[in-house]
Short mmCIF file of C-alpha atoms and ligand atoms in Angstrom, two decimals:
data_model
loop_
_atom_site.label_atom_id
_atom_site.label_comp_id
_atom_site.label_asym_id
_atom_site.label_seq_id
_atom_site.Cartn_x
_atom_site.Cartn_y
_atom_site.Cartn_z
CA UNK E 15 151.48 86.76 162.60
CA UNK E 16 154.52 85.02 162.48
CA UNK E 17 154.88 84.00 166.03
CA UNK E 18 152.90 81.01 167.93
CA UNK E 19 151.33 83.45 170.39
CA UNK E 20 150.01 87.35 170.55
CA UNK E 21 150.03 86.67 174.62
CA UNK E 22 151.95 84.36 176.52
CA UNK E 23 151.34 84.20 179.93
CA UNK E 24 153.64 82.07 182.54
CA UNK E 25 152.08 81.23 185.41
CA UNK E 26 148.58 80.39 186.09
CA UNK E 27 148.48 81.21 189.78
CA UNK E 28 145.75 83.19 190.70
CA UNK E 29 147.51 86.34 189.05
CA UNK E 30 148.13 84.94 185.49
CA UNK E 31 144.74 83.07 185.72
CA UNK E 32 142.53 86.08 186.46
CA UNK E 33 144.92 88.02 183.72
CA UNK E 34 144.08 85.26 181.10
CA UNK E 35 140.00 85.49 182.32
CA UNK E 36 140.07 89.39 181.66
CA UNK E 37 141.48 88.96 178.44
CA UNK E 38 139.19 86.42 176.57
CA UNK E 39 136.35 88.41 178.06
CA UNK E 40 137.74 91.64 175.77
CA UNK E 41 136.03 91.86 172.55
CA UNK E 42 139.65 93.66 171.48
CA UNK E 43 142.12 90.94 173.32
CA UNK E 44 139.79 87.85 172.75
CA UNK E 45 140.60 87.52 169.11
CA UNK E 46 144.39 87.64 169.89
CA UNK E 47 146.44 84.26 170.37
CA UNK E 48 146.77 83.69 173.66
CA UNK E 49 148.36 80.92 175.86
CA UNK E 50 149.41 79.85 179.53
CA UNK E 51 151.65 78.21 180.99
CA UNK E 52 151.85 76.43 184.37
CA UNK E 53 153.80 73.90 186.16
CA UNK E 54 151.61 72.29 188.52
CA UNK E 55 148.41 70.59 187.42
CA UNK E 56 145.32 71.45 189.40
CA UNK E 57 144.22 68.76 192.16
CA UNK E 58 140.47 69.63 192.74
CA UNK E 59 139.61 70.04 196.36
CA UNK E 60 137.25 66.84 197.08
CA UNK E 61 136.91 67.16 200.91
CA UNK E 62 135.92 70.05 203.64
CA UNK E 63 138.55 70.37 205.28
CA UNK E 64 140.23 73.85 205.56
CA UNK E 65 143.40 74.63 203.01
CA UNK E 66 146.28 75.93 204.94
CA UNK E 67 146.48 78.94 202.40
CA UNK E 68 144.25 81.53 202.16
CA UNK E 69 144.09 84.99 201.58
CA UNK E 70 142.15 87.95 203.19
CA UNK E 71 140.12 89.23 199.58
CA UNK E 72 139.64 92.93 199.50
CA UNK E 73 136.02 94.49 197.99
CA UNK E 74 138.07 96.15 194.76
CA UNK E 75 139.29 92.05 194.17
CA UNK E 76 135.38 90.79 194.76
CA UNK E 77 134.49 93.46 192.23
CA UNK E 78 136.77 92.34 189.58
CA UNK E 79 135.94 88.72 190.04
CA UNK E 80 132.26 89.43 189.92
CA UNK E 81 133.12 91.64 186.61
CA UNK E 82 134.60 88.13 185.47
CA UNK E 83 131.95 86.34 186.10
CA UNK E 84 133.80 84.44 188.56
CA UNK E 85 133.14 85.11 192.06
CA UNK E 86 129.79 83.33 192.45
CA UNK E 87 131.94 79.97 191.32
CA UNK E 88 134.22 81.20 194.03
CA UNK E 89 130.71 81.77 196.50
CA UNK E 90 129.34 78.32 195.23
CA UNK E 91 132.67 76.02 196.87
CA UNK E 92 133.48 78.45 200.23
CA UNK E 93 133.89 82.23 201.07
CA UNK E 94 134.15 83.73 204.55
CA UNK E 95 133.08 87.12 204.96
CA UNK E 96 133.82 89.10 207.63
CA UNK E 97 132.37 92.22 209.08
CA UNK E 98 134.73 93.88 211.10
CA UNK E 99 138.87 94.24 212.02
CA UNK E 100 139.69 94.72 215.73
CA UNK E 101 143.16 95.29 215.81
CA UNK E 102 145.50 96.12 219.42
CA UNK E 103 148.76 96.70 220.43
CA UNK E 104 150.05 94.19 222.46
CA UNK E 105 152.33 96.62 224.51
CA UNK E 106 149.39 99.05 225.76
CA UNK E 107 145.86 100.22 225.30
CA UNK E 108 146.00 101.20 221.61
CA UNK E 109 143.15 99.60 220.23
CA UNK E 110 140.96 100.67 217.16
CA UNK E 111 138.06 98.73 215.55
CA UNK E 112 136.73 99.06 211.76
CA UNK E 113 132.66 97.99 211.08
CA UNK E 114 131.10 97.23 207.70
CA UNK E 115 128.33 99.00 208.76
CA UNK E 116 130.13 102.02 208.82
CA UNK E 117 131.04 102.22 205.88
CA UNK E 118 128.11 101.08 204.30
CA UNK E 119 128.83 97.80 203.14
CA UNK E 120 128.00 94.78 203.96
CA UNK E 121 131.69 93.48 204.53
CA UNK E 122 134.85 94.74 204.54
CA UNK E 123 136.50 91.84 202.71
CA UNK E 124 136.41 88.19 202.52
CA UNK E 125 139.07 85.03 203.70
CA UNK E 126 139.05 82.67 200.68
CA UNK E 127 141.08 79.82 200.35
CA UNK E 128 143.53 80.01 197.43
CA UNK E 129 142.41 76.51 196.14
CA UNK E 130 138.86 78.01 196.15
CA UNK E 131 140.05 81.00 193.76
CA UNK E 132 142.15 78.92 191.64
CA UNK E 133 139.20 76.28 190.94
CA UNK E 134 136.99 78.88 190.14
CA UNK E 135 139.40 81.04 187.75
CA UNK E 136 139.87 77.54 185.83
CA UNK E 137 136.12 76.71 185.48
CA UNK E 138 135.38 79.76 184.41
CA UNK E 139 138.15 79.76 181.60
CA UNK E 140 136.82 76.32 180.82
CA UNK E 141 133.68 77.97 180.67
CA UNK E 142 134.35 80.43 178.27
CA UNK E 143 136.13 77.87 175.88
CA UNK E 144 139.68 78.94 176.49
CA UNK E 145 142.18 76.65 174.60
CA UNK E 146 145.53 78.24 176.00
CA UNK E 147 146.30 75.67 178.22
CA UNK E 148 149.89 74.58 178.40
CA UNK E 149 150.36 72.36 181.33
CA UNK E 150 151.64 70.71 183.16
CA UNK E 151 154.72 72.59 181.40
CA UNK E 152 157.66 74.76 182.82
CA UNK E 153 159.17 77.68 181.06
CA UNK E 154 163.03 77.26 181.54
CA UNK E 155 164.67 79.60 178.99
CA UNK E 156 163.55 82.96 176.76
CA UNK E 157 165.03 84.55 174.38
CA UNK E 158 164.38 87.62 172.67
CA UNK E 159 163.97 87.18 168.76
CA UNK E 160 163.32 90.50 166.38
CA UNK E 161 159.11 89.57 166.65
CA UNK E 162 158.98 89.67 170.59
CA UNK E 163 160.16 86.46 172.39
CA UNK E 164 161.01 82.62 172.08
CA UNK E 165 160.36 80.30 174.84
CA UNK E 166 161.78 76.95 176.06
CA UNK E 167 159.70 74.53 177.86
CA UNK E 168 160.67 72.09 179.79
CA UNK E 169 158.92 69.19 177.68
CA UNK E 170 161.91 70.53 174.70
CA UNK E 171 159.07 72.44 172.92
CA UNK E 172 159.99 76.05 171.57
CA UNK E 173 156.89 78.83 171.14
CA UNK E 174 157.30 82.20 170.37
CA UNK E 175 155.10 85.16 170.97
CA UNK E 176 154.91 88.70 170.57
CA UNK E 177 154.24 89.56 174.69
CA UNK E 178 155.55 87.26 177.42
CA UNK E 179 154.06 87.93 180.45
CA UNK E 180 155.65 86.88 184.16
CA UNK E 181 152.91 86.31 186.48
CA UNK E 182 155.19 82.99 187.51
CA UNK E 183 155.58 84.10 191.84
CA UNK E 184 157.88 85.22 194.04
CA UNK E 185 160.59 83.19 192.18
CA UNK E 186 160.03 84.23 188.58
CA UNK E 187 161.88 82.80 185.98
CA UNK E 188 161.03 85.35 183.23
CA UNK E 189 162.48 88.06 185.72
CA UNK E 190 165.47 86.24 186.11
CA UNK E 191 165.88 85.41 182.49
CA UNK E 192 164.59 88.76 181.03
CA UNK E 193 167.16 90.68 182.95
CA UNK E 194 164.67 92.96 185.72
CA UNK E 195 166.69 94.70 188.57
CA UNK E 196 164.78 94.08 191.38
CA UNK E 197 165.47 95.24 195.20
CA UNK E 198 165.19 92.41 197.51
CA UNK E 199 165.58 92.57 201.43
CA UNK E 200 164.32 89.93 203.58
CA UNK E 201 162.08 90.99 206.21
CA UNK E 202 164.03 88.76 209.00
CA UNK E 203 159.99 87.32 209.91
CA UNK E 204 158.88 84.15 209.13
CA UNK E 205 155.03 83.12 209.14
CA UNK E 206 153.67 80.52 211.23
CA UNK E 207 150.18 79.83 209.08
CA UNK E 208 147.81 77.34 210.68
CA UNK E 209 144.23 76.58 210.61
CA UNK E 210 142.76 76.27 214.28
CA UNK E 211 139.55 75.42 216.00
CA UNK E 212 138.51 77.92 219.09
CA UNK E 213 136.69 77.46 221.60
CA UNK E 214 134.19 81.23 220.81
CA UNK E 215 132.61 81.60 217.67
CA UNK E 216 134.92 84.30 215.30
CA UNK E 217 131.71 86.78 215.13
CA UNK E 218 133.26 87.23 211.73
CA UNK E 219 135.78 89.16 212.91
CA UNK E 220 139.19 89.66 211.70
CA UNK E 221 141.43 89.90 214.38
CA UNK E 222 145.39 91.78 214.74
CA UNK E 223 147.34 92.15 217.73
CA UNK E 224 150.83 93.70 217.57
CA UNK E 225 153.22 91.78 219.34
CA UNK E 226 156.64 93.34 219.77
CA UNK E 227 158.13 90.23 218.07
CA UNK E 228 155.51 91.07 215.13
CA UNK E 229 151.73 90.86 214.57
CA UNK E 230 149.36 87.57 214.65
CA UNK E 231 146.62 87.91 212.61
CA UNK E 232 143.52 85.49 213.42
CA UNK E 233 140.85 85.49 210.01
CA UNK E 234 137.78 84.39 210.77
CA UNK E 235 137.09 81.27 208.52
CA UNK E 236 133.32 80.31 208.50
CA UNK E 237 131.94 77.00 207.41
CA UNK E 238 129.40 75.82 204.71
CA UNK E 239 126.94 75.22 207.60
CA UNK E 240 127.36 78.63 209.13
CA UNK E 241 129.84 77.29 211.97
CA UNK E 242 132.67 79.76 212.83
CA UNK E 243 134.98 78.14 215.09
CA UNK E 244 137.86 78.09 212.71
CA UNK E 245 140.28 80.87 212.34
CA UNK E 246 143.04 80.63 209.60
CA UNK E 247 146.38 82.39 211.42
CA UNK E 248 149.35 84.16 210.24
CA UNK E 249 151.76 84.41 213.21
CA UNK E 250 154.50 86.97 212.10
CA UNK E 251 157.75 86.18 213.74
CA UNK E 252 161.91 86.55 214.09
CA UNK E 253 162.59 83.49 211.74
CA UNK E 254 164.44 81.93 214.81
CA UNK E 255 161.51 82.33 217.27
CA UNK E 256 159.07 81.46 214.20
CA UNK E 257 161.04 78.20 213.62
CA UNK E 258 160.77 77.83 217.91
CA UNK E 259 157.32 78.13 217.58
CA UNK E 260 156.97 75.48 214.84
CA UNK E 261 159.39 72.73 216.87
CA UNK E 262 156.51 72.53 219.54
CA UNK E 263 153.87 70.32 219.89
CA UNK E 264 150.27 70.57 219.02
CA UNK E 265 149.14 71.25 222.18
CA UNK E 266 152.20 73.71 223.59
CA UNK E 267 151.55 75.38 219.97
CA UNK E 268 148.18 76.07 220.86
CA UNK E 269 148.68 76.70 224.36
CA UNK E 270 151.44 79.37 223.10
CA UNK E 271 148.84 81.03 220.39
CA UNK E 272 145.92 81.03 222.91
CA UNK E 273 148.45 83.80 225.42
CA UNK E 274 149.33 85.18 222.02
CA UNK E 275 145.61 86.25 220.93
CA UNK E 276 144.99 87.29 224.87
CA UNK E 277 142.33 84.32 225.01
CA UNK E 278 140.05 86.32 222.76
CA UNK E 279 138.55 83.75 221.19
CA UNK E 280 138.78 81.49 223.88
CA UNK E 281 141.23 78.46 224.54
CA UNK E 282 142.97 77.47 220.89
CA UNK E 283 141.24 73.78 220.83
CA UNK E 284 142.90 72.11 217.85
CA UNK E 285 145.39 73.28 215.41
CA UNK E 286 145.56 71.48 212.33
CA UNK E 287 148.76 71.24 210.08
CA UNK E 288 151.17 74.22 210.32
CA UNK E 289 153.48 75.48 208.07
CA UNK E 290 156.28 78.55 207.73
CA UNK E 291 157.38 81.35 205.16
CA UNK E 292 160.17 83.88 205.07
CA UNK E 293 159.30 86.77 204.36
CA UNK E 294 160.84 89.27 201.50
CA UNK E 295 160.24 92.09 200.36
CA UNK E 296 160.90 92.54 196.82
CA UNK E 297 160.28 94.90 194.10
CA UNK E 298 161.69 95.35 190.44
CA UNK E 299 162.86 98.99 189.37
CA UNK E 300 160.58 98.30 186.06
CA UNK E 301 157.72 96.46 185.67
CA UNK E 302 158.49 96.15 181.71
CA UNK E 303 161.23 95.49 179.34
CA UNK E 304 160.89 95.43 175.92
CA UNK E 305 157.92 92.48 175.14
CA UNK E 306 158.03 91.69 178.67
CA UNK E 307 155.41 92.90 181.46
CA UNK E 308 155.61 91.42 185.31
CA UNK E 309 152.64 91.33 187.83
CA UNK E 310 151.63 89.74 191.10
CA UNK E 311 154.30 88.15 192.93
CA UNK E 312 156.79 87.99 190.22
CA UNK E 313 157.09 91.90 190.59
CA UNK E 314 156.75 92.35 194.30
CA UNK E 315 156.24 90.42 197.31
CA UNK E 316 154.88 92.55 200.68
CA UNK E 317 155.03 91.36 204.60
CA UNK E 318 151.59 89.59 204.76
CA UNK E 319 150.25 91.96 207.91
CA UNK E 320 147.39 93.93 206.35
CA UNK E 321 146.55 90.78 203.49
CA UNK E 322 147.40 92.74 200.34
CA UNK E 323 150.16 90.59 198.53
CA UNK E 324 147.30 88.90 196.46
CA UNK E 325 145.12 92.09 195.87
CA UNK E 326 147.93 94.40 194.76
CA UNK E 327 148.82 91.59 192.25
CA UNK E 328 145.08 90.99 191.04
CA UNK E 329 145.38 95.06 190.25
CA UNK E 330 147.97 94.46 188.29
CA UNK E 331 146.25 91.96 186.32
CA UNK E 332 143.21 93.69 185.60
CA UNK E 333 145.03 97.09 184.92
CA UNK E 334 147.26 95.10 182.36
CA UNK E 335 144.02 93.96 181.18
CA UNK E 336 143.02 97.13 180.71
CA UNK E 337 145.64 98.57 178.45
CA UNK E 338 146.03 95.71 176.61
CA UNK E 339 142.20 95.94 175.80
CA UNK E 340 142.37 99.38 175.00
CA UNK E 341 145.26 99.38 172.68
CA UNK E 342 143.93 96.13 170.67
CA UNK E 343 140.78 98.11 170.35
CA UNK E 344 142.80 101.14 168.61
CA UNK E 345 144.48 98.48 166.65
CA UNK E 346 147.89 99.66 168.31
CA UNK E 347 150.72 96.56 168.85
CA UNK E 348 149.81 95.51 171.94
CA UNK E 349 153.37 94.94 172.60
CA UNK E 350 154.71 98.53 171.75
CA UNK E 351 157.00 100.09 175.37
CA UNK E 352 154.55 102.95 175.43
CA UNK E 353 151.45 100.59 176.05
CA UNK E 354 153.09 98.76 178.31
CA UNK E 355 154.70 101.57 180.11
CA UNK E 356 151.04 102.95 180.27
CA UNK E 357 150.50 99.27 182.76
CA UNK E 358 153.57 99.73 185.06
CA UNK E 359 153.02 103.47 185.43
CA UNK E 360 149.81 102.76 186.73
CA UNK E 361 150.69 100.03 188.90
CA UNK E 362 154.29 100.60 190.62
CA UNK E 363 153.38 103.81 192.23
CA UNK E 364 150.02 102.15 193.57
CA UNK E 365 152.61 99.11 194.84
CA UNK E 366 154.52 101.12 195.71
CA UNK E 367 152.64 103.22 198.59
CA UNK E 368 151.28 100.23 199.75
CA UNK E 369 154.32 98.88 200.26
CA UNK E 370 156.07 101.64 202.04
CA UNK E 371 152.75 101.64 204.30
CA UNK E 372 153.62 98.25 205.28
CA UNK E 373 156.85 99.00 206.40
CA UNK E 374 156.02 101.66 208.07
CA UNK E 375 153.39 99.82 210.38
CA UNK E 376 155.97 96.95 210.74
CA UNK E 377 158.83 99.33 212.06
CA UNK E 378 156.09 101.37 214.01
CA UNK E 379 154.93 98.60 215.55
CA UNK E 380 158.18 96.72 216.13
CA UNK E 381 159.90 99.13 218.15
CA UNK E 382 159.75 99.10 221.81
CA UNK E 383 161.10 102.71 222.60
CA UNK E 384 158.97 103.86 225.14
CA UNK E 385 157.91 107.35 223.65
CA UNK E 386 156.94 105.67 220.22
CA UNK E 387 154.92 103.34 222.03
CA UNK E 388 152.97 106.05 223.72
CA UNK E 389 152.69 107.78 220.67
CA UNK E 390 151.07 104.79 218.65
CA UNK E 391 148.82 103.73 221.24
CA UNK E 392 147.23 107.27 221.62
CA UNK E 393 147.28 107.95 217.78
CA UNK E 394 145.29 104.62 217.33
CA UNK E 395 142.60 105.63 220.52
CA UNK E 396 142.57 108.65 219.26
CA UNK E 397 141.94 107.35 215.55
CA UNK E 398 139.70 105.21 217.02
CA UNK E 399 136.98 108.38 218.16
CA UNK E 400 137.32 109.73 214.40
CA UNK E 401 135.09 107.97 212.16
CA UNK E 402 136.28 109.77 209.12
CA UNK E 403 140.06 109.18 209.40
CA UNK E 404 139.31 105.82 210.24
CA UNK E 405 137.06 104.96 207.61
CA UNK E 406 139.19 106.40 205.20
CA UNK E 407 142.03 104.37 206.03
CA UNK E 408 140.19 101.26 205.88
CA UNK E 409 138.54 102.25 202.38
CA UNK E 410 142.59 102.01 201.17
CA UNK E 411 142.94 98.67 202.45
CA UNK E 412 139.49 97.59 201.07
CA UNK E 413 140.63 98.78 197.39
CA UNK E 414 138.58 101.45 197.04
CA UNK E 415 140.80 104.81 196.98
CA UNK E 416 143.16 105.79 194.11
CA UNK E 417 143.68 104.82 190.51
CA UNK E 418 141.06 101.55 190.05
CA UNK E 419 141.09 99.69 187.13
CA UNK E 420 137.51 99.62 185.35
CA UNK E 421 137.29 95.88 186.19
CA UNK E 422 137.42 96.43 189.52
CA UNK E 423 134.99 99.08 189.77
CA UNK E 424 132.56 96.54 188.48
CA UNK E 425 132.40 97.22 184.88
CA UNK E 426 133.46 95.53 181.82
CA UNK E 427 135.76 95.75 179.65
C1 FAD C 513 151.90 83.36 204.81
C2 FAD C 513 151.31 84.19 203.71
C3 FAD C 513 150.05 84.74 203.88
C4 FAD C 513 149.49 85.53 202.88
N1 FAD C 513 148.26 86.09 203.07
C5 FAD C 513 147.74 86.91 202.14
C6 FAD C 513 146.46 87.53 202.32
O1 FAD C 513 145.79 87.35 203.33
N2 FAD C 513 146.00 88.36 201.34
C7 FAD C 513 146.74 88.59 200.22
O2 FAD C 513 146.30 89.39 199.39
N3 FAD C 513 147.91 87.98 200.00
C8 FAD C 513 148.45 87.16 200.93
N4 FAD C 513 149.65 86.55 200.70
C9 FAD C 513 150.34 86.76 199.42
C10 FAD C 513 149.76 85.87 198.31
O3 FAD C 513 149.76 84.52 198.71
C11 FAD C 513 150.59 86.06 197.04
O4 FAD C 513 150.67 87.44 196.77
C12 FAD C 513 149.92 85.35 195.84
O5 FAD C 513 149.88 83.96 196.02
C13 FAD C 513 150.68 85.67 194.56
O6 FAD C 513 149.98 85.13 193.45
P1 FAD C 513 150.71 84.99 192.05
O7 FAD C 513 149.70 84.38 191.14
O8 FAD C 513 151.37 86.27 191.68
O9 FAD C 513 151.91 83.98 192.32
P2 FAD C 513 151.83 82.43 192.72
O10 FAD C 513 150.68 82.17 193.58
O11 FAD C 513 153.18 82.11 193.26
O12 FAD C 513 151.60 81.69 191.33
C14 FAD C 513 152.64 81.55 190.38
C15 FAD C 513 152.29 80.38 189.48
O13 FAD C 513 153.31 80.27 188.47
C16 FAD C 513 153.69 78.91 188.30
N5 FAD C 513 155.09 78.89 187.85
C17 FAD C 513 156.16 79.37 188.50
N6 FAD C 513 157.27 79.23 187.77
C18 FAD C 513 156.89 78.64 186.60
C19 FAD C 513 157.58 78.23 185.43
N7 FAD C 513 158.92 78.39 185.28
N8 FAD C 513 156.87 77.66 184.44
C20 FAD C 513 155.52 77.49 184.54
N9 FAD C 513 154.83 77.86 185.64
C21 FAD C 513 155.49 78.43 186.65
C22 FAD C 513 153.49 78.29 189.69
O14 FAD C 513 153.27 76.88 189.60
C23 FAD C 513 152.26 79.04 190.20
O15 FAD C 513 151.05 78.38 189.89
C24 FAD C 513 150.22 85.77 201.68
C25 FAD C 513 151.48 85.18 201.49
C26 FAD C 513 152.02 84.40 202.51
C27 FAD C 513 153.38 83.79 202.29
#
């Protein structure tokens, strides 16, 4: 007991937040010390309009925030579910289509704005009387000491605690300062991300088309009052066409997106704000050095074409969770490598598989030699007429095949 903190967490993003959630909600972790840090203080959203970000929430992340008790805060402010994915190639008549229905649920994920999961995550630690809180304040220096770690904020305090946990984004500081090797390669794709307004109704349907200069993805965004005119897009481009794209004006931009989607939704009407993002892929060897775990961004960042970046790091959290909980129970020291090797043995092959998918759509689908092109478009037609293959492939991307933390399967901890 002679550090500050049992658990200190940096970064209260929707990673650290829903890590911080799961813990004071274990009888084992919720008597443990446990803070968080974060930079930014939390504007609460006050009007309707659409946030820029979102992010495509998979039925393993629902699960865990209805385990947390969180998701109908998240319900109460703005979810958009949607029923199906109709996804084509651009270059041909590959063209394969996923339904709820099929696989016997009633949606195969939802689009959430991040501002709606953040607000939620915070009420409901509010809720449950968490004290943690240490913000606005930025970590800019650790140190390991012989009990776990010392930290340096950026108002001059200094806290120590036994686990320091990096759930602080793509940019991590306790990476950087804790000494993770980490493979980075950018992508060479930037993201054009817009909200629009279209002229059809979404019919809650998330749309992909494969461009050769990389996918768009339209997500069906649908309003407190039912209306679904508004998609929120994620135009994947070369970073010099991306930054073309964003030098035009409104209404070239939307003339430009409405050829891109093949008019499916009709002409693009009105495209609010828009806004770009390289795109890396990263990934640390390790998710864990001595006192030290990483999750979300802070250990890997993914091409945003099949919406996992978020989910894969909500895993994390609840996984991490999960240990922690179990070792606290056994009265182990829930800092000790072999717990936390436990967590990142769990996780990084999970990430990992995920991740090599995603590159492996992105070169499939980026190449425009003629025999691969054949081949894809038949193999996804062909796909298309199998039901089982199909629905198996989609219950991966939903979260629902391979190693699921218990939080996530809808159970406490
Ligand atoms: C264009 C685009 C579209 C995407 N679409 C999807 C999608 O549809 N589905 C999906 O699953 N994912 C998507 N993602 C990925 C998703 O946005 C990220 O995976 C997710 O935001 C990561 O959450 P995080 O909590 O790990 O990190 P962050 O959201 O980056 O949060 C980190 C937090 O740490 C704080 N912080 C950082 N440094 C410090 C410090 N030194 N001290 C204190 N606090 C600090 C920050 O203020 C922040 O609040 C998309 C990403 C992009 C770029």
């Amino acid at each position: 007991m002679s550090t500050d903190y049992d658990i200190l967490i940096n970064g209260g993003g929707m990673v650290g937040a829903t890590l911080a959630c799961a813990l004071v909600q274990s009888p084992h972790t919720a008597k443990l010390r446990i803070g968080m840090i974060e930079g930014q203080r939390f504007e609460k959203k006050t009007d309707a309009a659409w946030e820029l970000r979102v992010s495509a929430i998979t039925c393993a992340s629902q699960r865990l925030f209805e385990s947390l008790g969180v998701w109908p805060l998240m319900k109460s402010q703005r979810v958009s579910p949607f029923e199906a994915m109709d996804v084509w190639d651009a270059e041909g008549t590959g063209n394969i289509q996923f339904y709820a229905k099929e696989m016997g649920e009633p949606s195969l994920g939802h689009i959430v704005e991040n501002c709606v999961v953040q607000q939620a995550l915070y009420e409901r630690l509010d809720d449950l009387g968490f004290k943690g809180w240490l913000c606005p304040e930025k970590l800019l220096g650790c140190e390991k000491t012989n009990e776990g770690w010392q930290v340096t904020l950026d108002s001059g305090a200094t806290l120590t605690t036994r686990l320091l946990i990096g759930a602080d984004g793509a940019l991590s500081k306790v990476r950087q300062l804790a000494n993770f090797k980490m493979d980075a390669q950018p992508y060479e794709q930037s993201g054009v991300v817009a909200t629009i307004h279209t002229e059809k109704p979404n019919g809650a349907v998330a749309r992909q088309r494969f461009l050769h200069s990389g996918p768009l993805a339209l997500l069906p965004l649908c309003g407190t009052d039912g209306d679904r005119h508004h998609c929120s897009i994620v135009w994947s481009l070369d970073t010099a066409l991306a930054e073309e794209k964003m030098a035009l004006d409104d209404l070239a931009f939307a003339q430009a997106l409405s050829n891109a989607s093949e008019f499916r939704l009709g002409k693009i009407e009105m495209v609010d704000k828009r806004t770009c993002f390289p795109f890396y892929e990263r990934h640390v060897e390790s998710y864990i050095v001595e006192g030290v775990a990483l999750c979300g961004d802070a250990a890997h960042t993914i091409h945003p074409l099949a919406g996992q970046g978020v989910n894969l790091g909500l895993m994390d959290a609840a996984a991490l969770a999960e240990e922690l909980h179990r070792a606290a129970g056994k009265g182990l020291d829930i800092a000790n490598f072999s717990v936390l090797r436990r967590y990142a043995r769990r996780r990084r092959g999970a990430n990992t598989l995920m991740m090599e998918g995603m590159q492996g759509f992105k070169t499939l689908f980026g190449s425009d030699n003629l025999p691969l092109r054949w081949a894809r478009n038949t193999g996804m037609s062909i796909m298309n007429q199998v039901p089982p293959v199909k629905n198996r492939i989609m219950r991966y991307a939903m979260g629902l095949e391979g190693d699921i933390p218990k939080l996530a399967r809808g159970h406490t901890l």
